[in-house]
XYZ file of C-alpha atoms in Angstrom:
773
model
C -14.849 17.030 -7.006
C -13.098 13.621 -6.847
C -14.053 10.874 -9.250
C -12.849 7.292 -9.092
C -12.070 4.963 -11.728
C -11.556 1.337 -10.369
C -9.757 0.011 -13.356
C -6.623 0.350 -15.154
C -5.762 3.324 -17.419
C -3.077 4.308 -19.855
C -1.732 7.850 -20.185
C -1.251 9.384 -23.592
C 1.316 12.103 -24.727
C -1.560 14.832 -24.446
C -1.697 13.976 -20.672
C -5.081 12.224 -21.108
C -5.998 8.707 -19.899
C -8.132 5.819 -21.516
C -9.430 2.694 -20.253
C -6.782 -0.148 -20.378
C -9.236 -2.926 -20.214
C -8.818 -3.818 -23.817
C -4.964 -3.011 -24.025
C -2.599 -5.737 -24.912
C -0.814 -7.356 -21.869
C 2.492 -6.131 -23.319
C 1.265 -2.609 -23.452
C 0.412 -2.910 -19.686
C 3.695 -4.267 -18.889
C 5.536 -1.748 -20.588
C 3.227 0.920 -19.287
C 4.062 -0.073 -15.581
C 7.640 1.045 -16.246
C 6.807 4.369 -17.622
C 5.592 5.782 -14.354
C 7.689 8.071 -12.194
C 7.141 5.775 -9.184
C 8.491 2.674 -11.117
C 11.775 4.576 -12.091
C 12.389 5.686 -8.613
C 11.543 2.124 -7.055
C 13.796 0.442 -9.638
C 16.690 2.803 -8.642
C 16.515 1.939 -4.900
C 15.614 -1.925 -5.451
C 18.287 -4.407 -4.525
C 16.497 -7.724 -5.336
C 16.904 -7.698 -9.056
C 13.192 -8.462 -9.154
C 10.899 -5.570 -9.330
C 7.918 -7.813 -8.201
C 9.562 -8.373 -4.895
C 11.470 -4.985 -3.934
C 14.316 -4.831 -1.512
C 14.696 -1.091 -1.006
C 17.385 1.045 0.509
C 16.603 4.666 1.102
C 18.712 7.894 0.619
C 17.989 9.291 4.177
C 15.808 8.747 7.158
C 14.077 10.671 9.819
C 12.616 10.222 13.317
C 11.033 12.160 15.860
C 11.693 12.339 19.629
C 8.785 10.256 20.456
C 10.351 7.251 19.020
C 13.867 7.641 18.037
C 15.057 6.271 21.516
C 13.514 2.992 20.897
C 14.930 2.739 17.484
C 18.204 3.516 18.479
C 18.273 1.098 21.311
C 16.958 -1.633 19.059
C 19.487 -0.819 16.409
C 22.413 -0.951 18.979
C 21.157 -4.239 20.195
C 20.985 -5.409 16.533
C 24.949 -4.517 15.829
C 24.791 -0.857 14.833
C 28.274 0.703 14.341
C 27.504 3.896 12.425
C 24.675 5.354 10.493
C 24.865 4.120 6.862
C 22.915 7.099 5.224
C 21.937 10.552 6.694
C 19.782 10.084 9.722
C 17.790 13.029 10.955
C 16.804 13.063 14.662
C 14.093 15.702 15.213
C 12.902 16.922 18.423
C 9.561 18.213 17.409
C 7.059 15.888 19.336
C 8.237 15.719 22.993
C 9.474 19.308 23.242
C 7.322 20.360 26.084
C 9.379 19.057 29.052
C 6.799 20.350 31.483
C 4.927 17.136 30.548
C 7.044 14.434 32.115
C 9.562 16.633 34.040
C 13.185 16.096 33.001
C 12.287 12.720 31.316
C 12.104 14.246 27.693
C 15.145 16.314 27.812
C 16.941 13.001 28.736
C 15.693 11.702 25.555
C 17.080 14.598 23.642
C 20.531 14.176 25.275
C 20.377 10.544 24.403
C 19.604 11.483 20.735
C 22.401 14.035 20.585
C 24.851 11.560 21.816
C 23.884 8.978 19.398
C 24.231 11.634 16.449
C 27.815 12.145 17.979
C 28.689 8.364 18.219
C 26.943 7.186 15.105
C 27.266 9.957 12.583
C 23.626 11.604 12.573
C 21.877 15.034 12.213
C 20.277 16.387 15.250
C 17.578 19.140 14.988
C 17.115 20.589 18.396
C 13.753 21.602 19.892
C 11.742 24.396 18.378
C 13.816 24.674 15.327
C 11.402 22.848 13.068
C 8.828 19.988 12.625
C 10.497 17.105 11.108
C 8.629 16.952 7.808
C 9.225 20.655 7.248
C 12.936 20.257 7.948
C 13.188 17.390 5.545
C 11.356 19.488 2.821
C 13.757 22.436 3.465
C 16.949 20.230 3.711
C 16.895 16.766 2.490
C 14.190 15.937 -0.078
C 14.998 16.124 -3.700
C 14.272 14.641 -7.363
C 14.402 10.924 -7.496
C 15.215 10.307 -3.807
C 13.449 8.100 -1.366
C 13.241 8.740 2.391
C 12.150 6.455 5.172
C 10.606 7.966 8.479
C 9.248 6.735 11.622
C 6.298 9.076 11.365
C 3.307 8.153 9.319
C 3.215 11.574 7.476
C 6.562 10.993 5.943
C 5.548 12.523 2.458
C 7.742 14.786 0.218
C 6.285 13.627 -3.259
C 5.758 17.403 -4.193
C 9.561 17.659 -4.312
C 10.083 14.536 -6.407
C 10.858 12.444 -3.457
C 8.950 9.122 -2.286
C 8.667 9.257 1.440
C 7.336 6.329 3.383
C 6.424 6.292 6.963
C 6.912 3.137 8.884
C 7.154 1.723 12.222
C 10.722 1.809 13.958
C 11.672 -1.756 13.105
C 11.945 -0.972 9.423
C 14.414 1.842 10.172
C 16.431 -0.532 12.167
C 16.754 -2.672 9.317
C 18.151 0.200 7.198
C 20.603 1.045 9.997
C 22.206 -2.268 10.116
C 22.428 -2.876 6.451
C 19.005 -4.890 5.565
C 16.395 -3.676 3.201
C 12.853 -2.591 3.106
C 10.915 -5.581 1.619
C 7.326 -5.523 0.027
C 5.747 -6.529 -3.174
C 5.443 -4.092 -5.987
C 2.496 -1.855 -4.961
C -0.269 -0.562 -7.240
C 0.453 2.767 -8.742
C -2.725 5.014 -8.712
C -2.766 7.950 -11.215
C -4.185 11.228 -9.835
C -4.871 13.848 -12.560
C -5.519 17.309 -11.122
C -7.555 19.805 -13.281
C -9.019 23.206 -12.663
C -8.038 25.601 -10.227
C -9.024 26.069 -6.582
C -11.475 29.021 -5.908
C -10.192 31.872 -3.630
C -10.588 30.720 -0.117
C -10.088 26.982 -1.030
C -6.835 25.697 0.453
C -4.695 22.614 0.314
C -6.586 20.890 3.190
C -9.819 21.294 1.392
C -8.645 19.351 -1.637
C -6.979 16.504 0.553
C -10.203 16.238 2.728
C -12.051 15.740 -0.467
C -9.822 13.062 -1.716
C -9.715 11.348 1.741
C -13.530 11.276 1.966
C -13.762 9.556 -1.293
C -11.054 7.018 -0.953
C -10.548 5.920 2.788
C -13.590 4.044 3.858
C -13.540 2.086 0.459
C -9.740 1.185 0.769
C -9.172 2.646 -2.674
C -5.565 3.863 -1.788
C -4.788 1.392 0.818
C -0.957 0.565 0.555
C -0.657 2.047 -2.886
C 1.325 4.733 -4.274
C -0.231 7.772 -5.556
C 1.095 9.561 -8.629
C 0.006 12.962 -9.330
C 0.166 14.749 -12.798
C -2.162 16.828 -14.771
C -2.415 20.477 -16.244
C -3.248 22.052 -12.852
C -0.045 21.226 -10.904
C 1.865 24.075 -12.472
C -0.879 26.487 -11.320
C -0.348 25.458 -7.690
C 2.529 26.734 -5.365
C 4.978 24.387 -3.786
C 3.402 24.774 -0.339
C -0.069 24.193 -1.749
C 1.225 20.804 -3.353
C 2.868 20.016 0.048
C -0.163 20.680 1.959
C -2.250 18.110 -0.211
C 0.644 15.633 -0.228
C 1.290 15.394 3.484
C -2.434 14.484 4.149
C -2.419 11.586 1.460
C -1.367 9.416 4.483
C -4.896 9.763 5.713
C -6.204 8.133 2.607
C -4.136 4.987 3.797
C -1.641 5.427 0.736
C 1.771 3.962 1.011
C 3.635 6.841 -0.812
C 3.290 9.507 -3.373
C 4.915 11.237 -6.105
C 4.367 14.390 -8.075
C 5.349 15.715 -11.463
C 8.184 18.368 -10.981
C 8.623 21.720 -12.797
C 10.113 25.036 -12.643
C 8.511 25.948 -9.338
C 10.113 22.909 -7.768
C 13.386 23.675 -9.302
C 13.075 27.403 -7.714
C 12.006 26.086 -4.262
C 15.220 23.686 -4.176
C 17.465 26.626 -5.493
C 16.147 28.968 -2.850
C 16.796 26.324 -0.302
C 20.501 26.116 -1.213
C 19.830 22.700 -3.124
C 19.682 23.542 -6.850
C 21.678 20.232 -7.616
C 18.804 18.215 -6.006
C 16.307 19.164 -8.729
C 15.105 16.505 -11.082
C 12.696 16.792 -13.814
C 10.025 14.011 -13.223
C 7.033 13.149 -15.256
C 5.238 9.992 -16.544
C 6.204 9.039 -19.923
C 3.361 8.689 -22.683
C 1.979 5.112 -22.322
C 2.357 4.829 -18.618
C -0.006 2.307 -17.075
C -1.923 2.862 -13.748
C -3.904 0.309 -11.886
C -6.487 2.769 -10.724
C -7.318 6.317 -11.687
C -8.559 9.398 -9.749
C -9.448 12.662 -11.218
C -9.671 15.738 -9.091
C -11.571 18.899 -10.479
C -10.312 21.656 -8.341
C -12.662 24.099 -9.991
C -15.409 22.066 -7.735
C -13.672 21.661 -4.591
C -15.406 23.657 -1.796
C -14.366 24.604 1.583
C -14.359 21.334 3.688
C -14.855 20.274 7.050
C -13.913 16.672 8.666
C -15.993 15.815 11.527
C -14.898 13.931 14.590
C -13.428 11.232 14.914
C -11.484 10.686 11.485
C -10.219 12.842 8.579
C -12.416 10.742 6.209
C -15.592 12.039 8.100
C -15.283 15.130 5.691
C -18.059 17.060 3.689
C -18.342 20.499 2.325
C -18.942 23.063 5.084
C -22.073 24.177 3.009
C -23.373 20.530 3.223
C -22.651 20.266 6.896
C -24.686 23.486 7.503
C -27.597 21.981 5.548
C -27.726 18.889 7.638
C -26.090 20.302 10.843
C -28.239 18.690 13.596
C -28.502 15.175 11.980
C -24.823 15.195 11.379
C -24.062 16.153 14.991
C -26.370 13.738 16.439
C -24.300 11.083 14.783
C -21.234 12.625 15.916
C -22.556 12.530 19.503
C -23.552 8.896 19.280
C -20.212 7.822 18.052
C -18.609 9.953 20.761
C -20.648 8.218 23.572
C -19.621 4.888 22.149
C -15.959 5.760 22.600
C -16.776 7.245 26.049
C -18.942 4.465 27.279
C -20.051 4.751 30.868
C -17.280 7.005 31.970
C -18.771 10.232 33.309
C -21.586 12.105 31.890
C -22.597 11.664 28.225
C -20.666 13.490 25.614
C -22.451 16.377 24.213
C -21.742 18.389 21.034
C -25.315 20.000 20.345
C -24.587 22.745 22.647
C -22.479 24.201 19.940
C -25.579 24.963 17.808
C -27.189 28.245 18.571
C -28.699 31.172 16.760
C -28.914 28.996 13.625
C -25.163 28.362 13.549
C -22.384 26.336 14.824
C -19.763 27.741 17.227
C -16.605 25.893 18.088
C -14.723 26.779 21.130
C -10.920 26.753 19.983
C -8.979 27.310 16.737
C -5.369 26.159 15.647
C -3.279 26.111 12.664
C -0.222 24.076 13.129
C 2.627 21.911 12.247
C 3.546 20.030 8.841
C 0.084 20.545 7.270
C -1.182 23.733 8.664
C 1.844 25.787 9.705
C 3.170 26.728 6.295
C 4.118 30.254 5.252
C 1.247 30.646 2.750
C -1.444 29.245 5.076
C -0.510 31.716 7.946
C -0.418 34.633 5.531
C -3.954 33.688 4.280
C -4.964 33.598 7.952
C -3.760 37.284 8.337
C -5.202 38.168 4.988
C -8.681 36.968 6.278
C -8.439 38.898 9.636
C -7.662 42.055 7.621
C -10.761 41.691 5.454
C -14.008 43.467 6.012
C -17.116 41.089 6.515
C -19.364 43.114 4.408
C -19.363 46.320 2.418
C -20.628 48.275 5.646
C -17.191 47.747 7.321
C -14.211 50.090 6.598
C -12.972 49.031 3.436
C -10.719 52.238 2.665
C -7.396 50.970 4.072
C -5.616 47.708 3.434
C -3.810 48.288 6.686
C -6.758 47.663 8.587
C -6.504 44.706 11.102
C -9.964 43.941 12.578
C -8.915 41.403 15.130
C -10.647 38.569 16.825
C -14.030 39.530 18.139
C -14.194 38.955 21.975
C -16.276 35.929 22.009
C -13.662 33.661 23.410
C -12.704 31.836 20.145
C -8.826 32.069 20.344
C -6.686 31.390 17.472
C -3.291 29.845 18.071
C -0.543 29.168 15.167
C 2.478 27.008 15.223
C 4.687 27.641 12.363
C 6.304 24.592 10.847
C 9.859 25.811 11.295
C 11.927 28.603 12.633
C 12.853 29.858 9.129
C 9.098 30.112 8.393
C 8.474 32.077 11.622
C 11.279 34.283 11.007
C 10.029 35.261 7.555
C 6.543 35.754 8.876
C 7.951 38.285 11.371
C 10.378 39.968 8.852
C 7.528 40.512 6.562
C 5.286 41.958 9.133
C 2.708 39.053 9.272
C 3.668 38.116 12.712
C 2.932 41.692 13.860
C -0.396 41.645 12.265
C -1.184 38.436 13.833
C -0.402 39.694 17.162
C -2.377 42.885 16.870
C -5.287 40.551 15.705
C -5.073 38.545 18.821
C -3.459 35.339 17.297
C -0.767 33.887 19.376
C 2.363 32.512 17.400
C 3.706 29.431 19.136
C 6.923 27.399 18.869
C 7.553 25.213 15.961
C 6.411 21.747 17.358
C 3.863 19.214 16.626
C 2.074 19.872 20.020
C -1.691 20.584 18.942
C -1.439 17.636 16.386
C 0.307 15.079 18.810
C -2.090 15.790 21.889
C 0.658 17.539 24.129
C -0.657 20.939 23.935
C -4.169 22.796 23.840
C -6.313 20.035 24.867
C -9.988 21.315 24.967
C -12.350 21.322 28.039
C -14.684 18.628 28.547
C -17.370 18.655 25.719
C -15.502 21.485 23.917
C -14.754 21.433 20.309
C -11.692 22.469 18.366
C -11.273 23.287 14.731
C -7.655 22.745 13.547
C -5.602 22.559 10.544
C -3.554 19.643 11.465
C -3.104 16.224 10.220
C -5.618 14.097 12.282
C -8.819 14.306 14.518
C -9.019 10.864 16.029
C -10.559 10.600 19.415
C -8.239 11.361 22.134
C -5.807 12.626 19.525
C -6.312 16.060 20.985
C -5.407 14.861 24.535
C -8.881 14.059 26.148
C -9.293 11.126 28.242
C -12.790 9.597 27.823
C -11.857 6.657 29.936
C -11.616 9.198 32.956
C -14.809 11.071 31.813
C -13.197 13.794 29.979
C -14.245 14.003 26.189
C -13.588 16.567 23.734
C -13.519 16.546 19.960
C -11.636 18.163 16.783
C -12.947 18.910 13.428
C -10.399 19.393 10.624
C -10.506 22.418 8.373
C -8.307 24.467 6.086
C -6.490 27.531 7.608
C -8.439 29.868 5.515
C -12.021 28.689 6.618
C -10.544 28.567 10.380
C -9.618 32.266 10.015
C -12.971 32.982 8.201
C -14.743 31.391 11.381
C -12.697 33.284 13.952
C -13.250 36.539 11.784
C -16.895 35.952 11.785
C -17.214 35.795 15.637
C -16.788 32.061 15.950
C -19.717 31.278 13.717
C -18.658 28.491 11.339
C -17.876 29.993 7.983
C -16.304 28.736 4.950
C -13.535 31.010 3.582
C -15.307 30.894 0.199
C -18.268 32.763 1.733
C -15.965 35.874 2.245
C -16.051 38.065 -0.831
C -14.001 41.013 0.377
C -10.525 39.267 1.256
C -7.509 40.407 -0.803
C -5.168 37.493 -0.707
C -1.529 38.589 -0.896
C 0.924 36.722 -2.944
C 3.803 37.081 -0.752
C 6.859 34.942 -1.304
C 8.406 33.052 1.448
C 12.342 33.774 1.854
C 14.044 30.781 3.371
C 17.097 31.953 5.568
C 19.702 29.343 5.665
C 21.525 31.259 8.311
C 19.018 30.066 10.942
C 20.171 26.411 10.637
C 23.726 26.972 10.166
C 24.821 27.053 13.637
C 21.898 25.351 15.113
C 21.593 22.012 13.375
C 24.238 19.464 14.373
C 25.065 17.820 11.184
C 27.577 15.050 12.133
C 26.786 12.615 9.170
C 30.102 10.935 8.074
C 31.935 11.660 11.117
C 30.829 8.890 13.482
C 33.059 8.634 16.829
C 32.887 5.150 18.348
C 34.534 6.656 21.696
C 31.606 8.600 22.469
C 29.496 7.356 25.383
C 25.825 7.455 25.006
C 23.946 9.639 27.552
C 21.424 7.618 28.965
C 18.854 9.171 31.502
C 17.266 7.076 34.296
C 13.953 6.577 32.401
C 15.539 5.285 29.320
C 15.158 1.551 29.949
C 16.339 -1.410 27.791
C 14.009 -3.851 26.076
C 13.098 -6.827 28.192
C 14.327 -10.054 27.027
C 11.808 -11.634 24.669
C 11.130 -15.339 24.135
C 11.376 -17.100 20.583
C 8.207 -18.851 19.543
C 7.944 -22.363 20.500
C 6.204 -25.132 18.630
C 2.793 -24.502 19.494
C 0.946 -21.457 20.772
C -1.864 -21.167 23.313
C -3.383 -17.690 23.515
C -5.874 -16.138 25.980
C -7.930 -13.233 24.672
C -6.726 -10.124 26.646
C -9.009 -7.725 24.635
C -11.904 -8.222 22.348
C -13.436 -5.253 20.371
C -15.821 -4.282 17.428
C -15.019 -1.892 14.804
C -11.700 -0.253 14.299
C -8.776 -0.083 17.085
C -6.629 2.722 16.255
C -2.928 3.126 16.997
C -3.858 6.347 19.207
C -5.919 3.798 21.214
C -3.216 1.216 21.325
C -0.988 3.740 22.783
C -2.262 7.324 23.220
C -0.502 10.729 22.488
C -0.260 13.266 25.127
C 1.149 12.663 28.797
C 2.014 9.032 27.766
C 4.732 10.290 25.598
C 6.633 11.090 28.731
C 7.423 7.309 28.973
C 8.093 6.444 25.197
C 11.817 5.444 26.245
C 10.686 3.052 29.009
C 8.968 -0.031 27.505
C 7.376 -1.233 30.688
C 5.966 2.278 31.719
C 4.645 2.952 28.380
C 2.958 -0.306 28.187
C 0.937 0.558 31.069
C -1.046 3.139 28.829
C -2.015 0.389 26.387
C -5.755 0.972 25.340
C -6.174 3.029 28.483
C -8.606 5.467 26.613
C -10.784 2.571 25.356
C -10.291 -0.370 27.602
C -8.635 0.331 31.007
C -8.973 -3.363 31.678
C -6.704 -4.386 28.877
C -3.401 -3.795 30.725
C -4.320 -5.655 33.938
C -5.728 -8.516 31.933
C -2.649 -8.934 29.793
C -0.307 -8.562 32.714
C -2.223 -11.279 34.541
C -1.748 -13.489 31.506
C 2.015 -12.529 31.164
C 2.371 -13.414 34.871
C 1.618 -16.954 34.386
C 4.110 -17.332 31.398
C 6.601 -20.055 32.689
C 10.357 -19.357 33.103
C 12.386 -22.786 33.355
C 14.724 -21.454 35.921
C 12.844 -19.278 38.476
C 15.892 -18.417 40.499
C 17.564 -16.803 37.385
C 14.627 -15.576 35.358
C 11.563 -13.297 35.881
C 8.033 -14.762 35.675
C 7.617 -13.736 32.165
C 7.825 -15.321 28.610
C 11.351 -14.180 28.169
C 12.864 -17.665 28.285
C 12.672 -20.215 25.330
C 12.016 -23.121 27.687
C 11.326 -26.293 25.744
C 11.364 -25.292 21.888
C 9.055 -28.226 21.249
C 6.507 -26.922 23.874
C 3.922 -24.406 24.135
C 4.222 -20.737 24.243
C 1.669 -19.178 26.337
C 0.568 -15.418 25.777
C -2.121 -13.078 25.182
C -4.226 -12.110 22.002
C -6.046 -9.050 20.803
C -9.159 -9.394 18.604
C -11.138 -6.655 16.593
C -12.718 -6.174 13.302
C -10.074 -3.794 12.135
C -6.802 -2.870 13.934
C -3.942 -0.462 13.222
C -5.520 2.719 11.599
C -3.376 5.779 12.253
C 0.192 6.612 12.919
C 3.349 4.499 12.434
C 4.378 4.529 16.024
C 5.872 1.152 16.645
C 4.787 1.262 20.418
C 1.160 0.590 19.184
C 2.766 -3.002 18.696
C 5.785 -3.065 21.103
C 3.529 -2.426 23.942
C 1.483 -5.425 23.152
C 4.577 -7.403 23.075
C 6.016 -6.225 26.394
C 2.623 -6.990 27.956
C 2.963 -10.535 26.632
C 1.111 -10.578 23.568
C 2.119 -12.966 20.785
C -0.610 -12.376 18.119
C -3.484 -10.166 16.853
C -6.716 -11.438 14.990
C -8.571 -9.335 12.917
C -10.687 -9.145 9.622
C -8.510 -6.316 8.425
C -5.297 -4.663 9.227
C -5.460 -0.934 8.331
C -2.125 -0.205 6.951
C 1.217 -2.096 5.951
C 3.250 -0.079 8.536
C 1.207 -1.428 11.414
C 1.241 -5.065 10.123
C 5.031 -4.714 9.748
C 5.263 -3.340 13.273
C 3.453 -6.582 14.550
C 5.740 -8.782 12.790
C 8.956 -6.961 13.786
C 7.961 -7.289 17.434
C 7.214 -10.909 17.068
C 3.409 -10.797 17.072
C 1.411 -12.872 14.486
C -0.850 -10.783 12.233
C -3.777 -13.255 11.928
C -6.469 -12.389 9.550
C -9.810 -13.954 8.987
C -12.892 -13.387 6.858
C -14.962 -14.908 9.295
C -17.083 -12.860 11.845
C -15.265 -12.636 15.191
C -16.939 -13.485 18.455
C -14.235 -14.223 20.815
C -14.814 -12.758 24.378
C -12.236 -11.648 26.784
C -10.794 -14.874 28.558
C -11.302 -17.178 25.570
C -8.652 -19.595 24.801
C -7.306 -20.186 21.298
C -4.788 -22.855 20.383
C -2.435 -23.068 17.313
C -0.964 -26.252 16.619
C 2.698 -26.350 15.181
C 2.818 -22.710 14.449
C 6.834 -22.816 14.237
C 6.543 -25.635 11.668
C 4.165 -23.692 9.665
C 6.258 -20.623 9.603
C 9.176 -22.505 8.627
C 7.388 -24.336 5.815
C 6.263 -21.012 4.088
C 2.616 -21.847 4.483
C 0.207 -18.977 5.371
C -3.172 -20.530 6.198
C -3.615 -21.196 9.954
C -6.295 -23.037 12.000
C -7.084 -21.524 15.264
C -8.755 -23.844 17.570
C -11.242 -22.155 20.164
C -11.151 -24.242 23.403
C -13.912 -25.212 25.628
C -14.333 -23.586 29.084
C -12.770 -26.575 30.893
C -9.327 -25.098 29.784
C -8.375 -22.815 32.538
C -4.602 -21.569 32.829
C -4.389 -20.194 36.375
C -0.658 -20.754 37.548
C 2.838 -21.527 36.290
C 2.170 -25.052 36.902
C -0.553 -25.109 34.684
C 1.564 -23.505 31.854
C 4.245 -26.134 32.614
C 1.681 -28.801 32.154
C 0.308 -27.630 28.918
C -0.032 -30.685 26.603
C -0.386 -30.210 22.795
C -2.454 -33.249 22.244
C -4.901 -32.425 25.173
C -5.177 -29.013 24.035
C -6.606 -30.009 20.700
C -8.860 -32.333 22.138
C -10.727 -29.401 23.819
C -11.364 -27.674 20.513
C -15.107 -26.687 19.976
C -14.636 -24.236 17.092
C -11.983 -23.758 14.351
C -11.402 -20.196 12.973
C -9.706 -20.215 9.505
C -7.135 -17.463 9.213
C -4.191 -16.563 7.224
C -0.942 -14.744 7.759
C -1.067 -13.495 4.253
C 2.147 -12.977 2.492
C 5.351 -13.203 4.694
C 8.894 -12.941 3.375
C 11.391 -15.413 4.404
C 13.134 -13.005 6.905
C 9.580 -12.016 8.415
C 8.952 -15.544 9.204
C 12.398 -15.757 10.789
C 11.491 -12.612 12.772
C 8.323 -14.230 14.104
C 10.075 -17.431 15.004
C 12.708 -15.528 16.842
C 10.242 -13.688 18.754
C 11.114 -10.136 17.618
C 13.611 -8.092 15.439
C 16.201 -7.877 18.072
C 16.294 -11.548 18.716
C 16.687 -12.091 14.866
C 19.584 -9.964 14.627
C 21.317 -11.304 17.586
C 20.928 -14.780 16.100
C 22.523 -13.792 12.612
């Protein structure tokens, strides 16, 4: 299905590639400039040096689970008006029953910011942010920055990048997105998907092959090949949005007449640009996807990369599920009864409890029409095949199917063309246009239940379960077609390719522009500084944060093995109610994995000295002696940061008094950027980590090291005689004495940091850095 080539290749005029190992260096350098990605990056680069990019974007987008924090940070950093179209979407925290009025307060705050600074406000239930950006903002040769990790519009000729909120703040106040020129990976699509194979199947095949080995990590994917023209625009988008789960930085596709038609039908014909690589284009790595051989796939808990063909899963079902149970019980630990999944196997088959098709990946028009087609289909020749209007419906086995269309225009067209009626008669519920099932704020399964979903992620707790409180459920990712086939077959896991009697309709989606005309508040270019921001009682300012002193003493507040995901660092679900209150949301940090992390970090924070206790709280929010010792907490794990771009994954650590993370690997650039923007040192080491909670680590001269441009850092692990138990102990910290207690040195690195990133770390956070400008 997917073949990887871990070497450079050169594309010829016929669209074929050849090994570039023996190619002249000049051909390689010239070839780098012949990719689509190079041309788009060059057009947005302001550094004058393509090896060190300083990018400015054409537009930006944020959902309501993080735009409040971004706007507050930007205001504190000198924001006067939005310099480019900035879309504030309200698709994550739309169910205000979770958190009472708090979430509507966030929406009122967002609208007032759109009025004051000149933004675009998409009210709740009108569309998922990425679908709105496809319909209204993406176009040929553009770049879009989003504070959601699935910011991907490559199929429309736009390079989308999902980042933490700090990077959007930089754009809002006139700064740039800085990074070294990334590797460009060529992906050639050939063959045609079999009937029943959908975009999620192709995406999962790619993710399974590339995530664990880091093949795509922080690289740009460039898709070309003879089969792109055979794929509909929605099929392309469905693959594209999932490239985030391969850890890629961005993506870009060849565009064609179908792209041009899509943009014209959405009222944006002028945004079309023909994109394709030139002959001689050079790619650092190469992937070939033979879609003829892609099968119906299933991604098992607890990661999209745990994917395999449904056929293969059935052949090894019990063996695979025992592994899933074991992993689930590692996550659940000693909280409640052991996690069980084997009860879903009976009568020689696998039976899930719930089925969902939703959001920016699943809730597209063609996916939902395919669901209806499968529910209309006879399972075998013995069933009535005489009428195409037969709707068999969902057998009464308790496996309910729920659908969230990606936007109100998609929902309207489904109803207008009768698909909505067919689904209702079949027993499928059509839900609002929100990210609920993907984001963990709706449809949480019961304990030990399992859901099959066409959404973007299936991490542990992503669906809303709470293993730390004894409640544990799980999610398998599948394409909408196989989900419908499973529902149609009485809840028995069934690949859509197993059904031979399905007549797939080629219905065309008609976008109705009128739906948005009077519902979207587009105030770009009309900022009104006289507008007062509407700020509800739960919208709290960021606490003051101290700059980094000359030396740093860290106490380990959390130490873990394996991967720590952003969903564990700060969960989805009910925690979303407090996204706009830094102190309250920090109380959810690591709650699903380590309920002791917050009280441990808070206890360390409580000891951080303030020079004037009558005027300052007992936290590290005061600089004190710049030549002294900063005292704070440290998180340690093998790998940290796999998952979404949510900046709270880093800001909550900072609010709790964190000053550094130590890992063998940071899963994504966006998480590492979040750490830096919140003043946490992203320390990385090749050494095996064995630092239990309560250990002390000392870094001598960290401020001088940052100022010098050096990256290599020595971490001194101190002996057990060092105990900081009071503010007096903090005040008495003596650098020379601390180093004398070193019993082990860990050699770590900060890797590559820009000059501005070093300044941000010394300032203590991005807000302080801009205040000091």
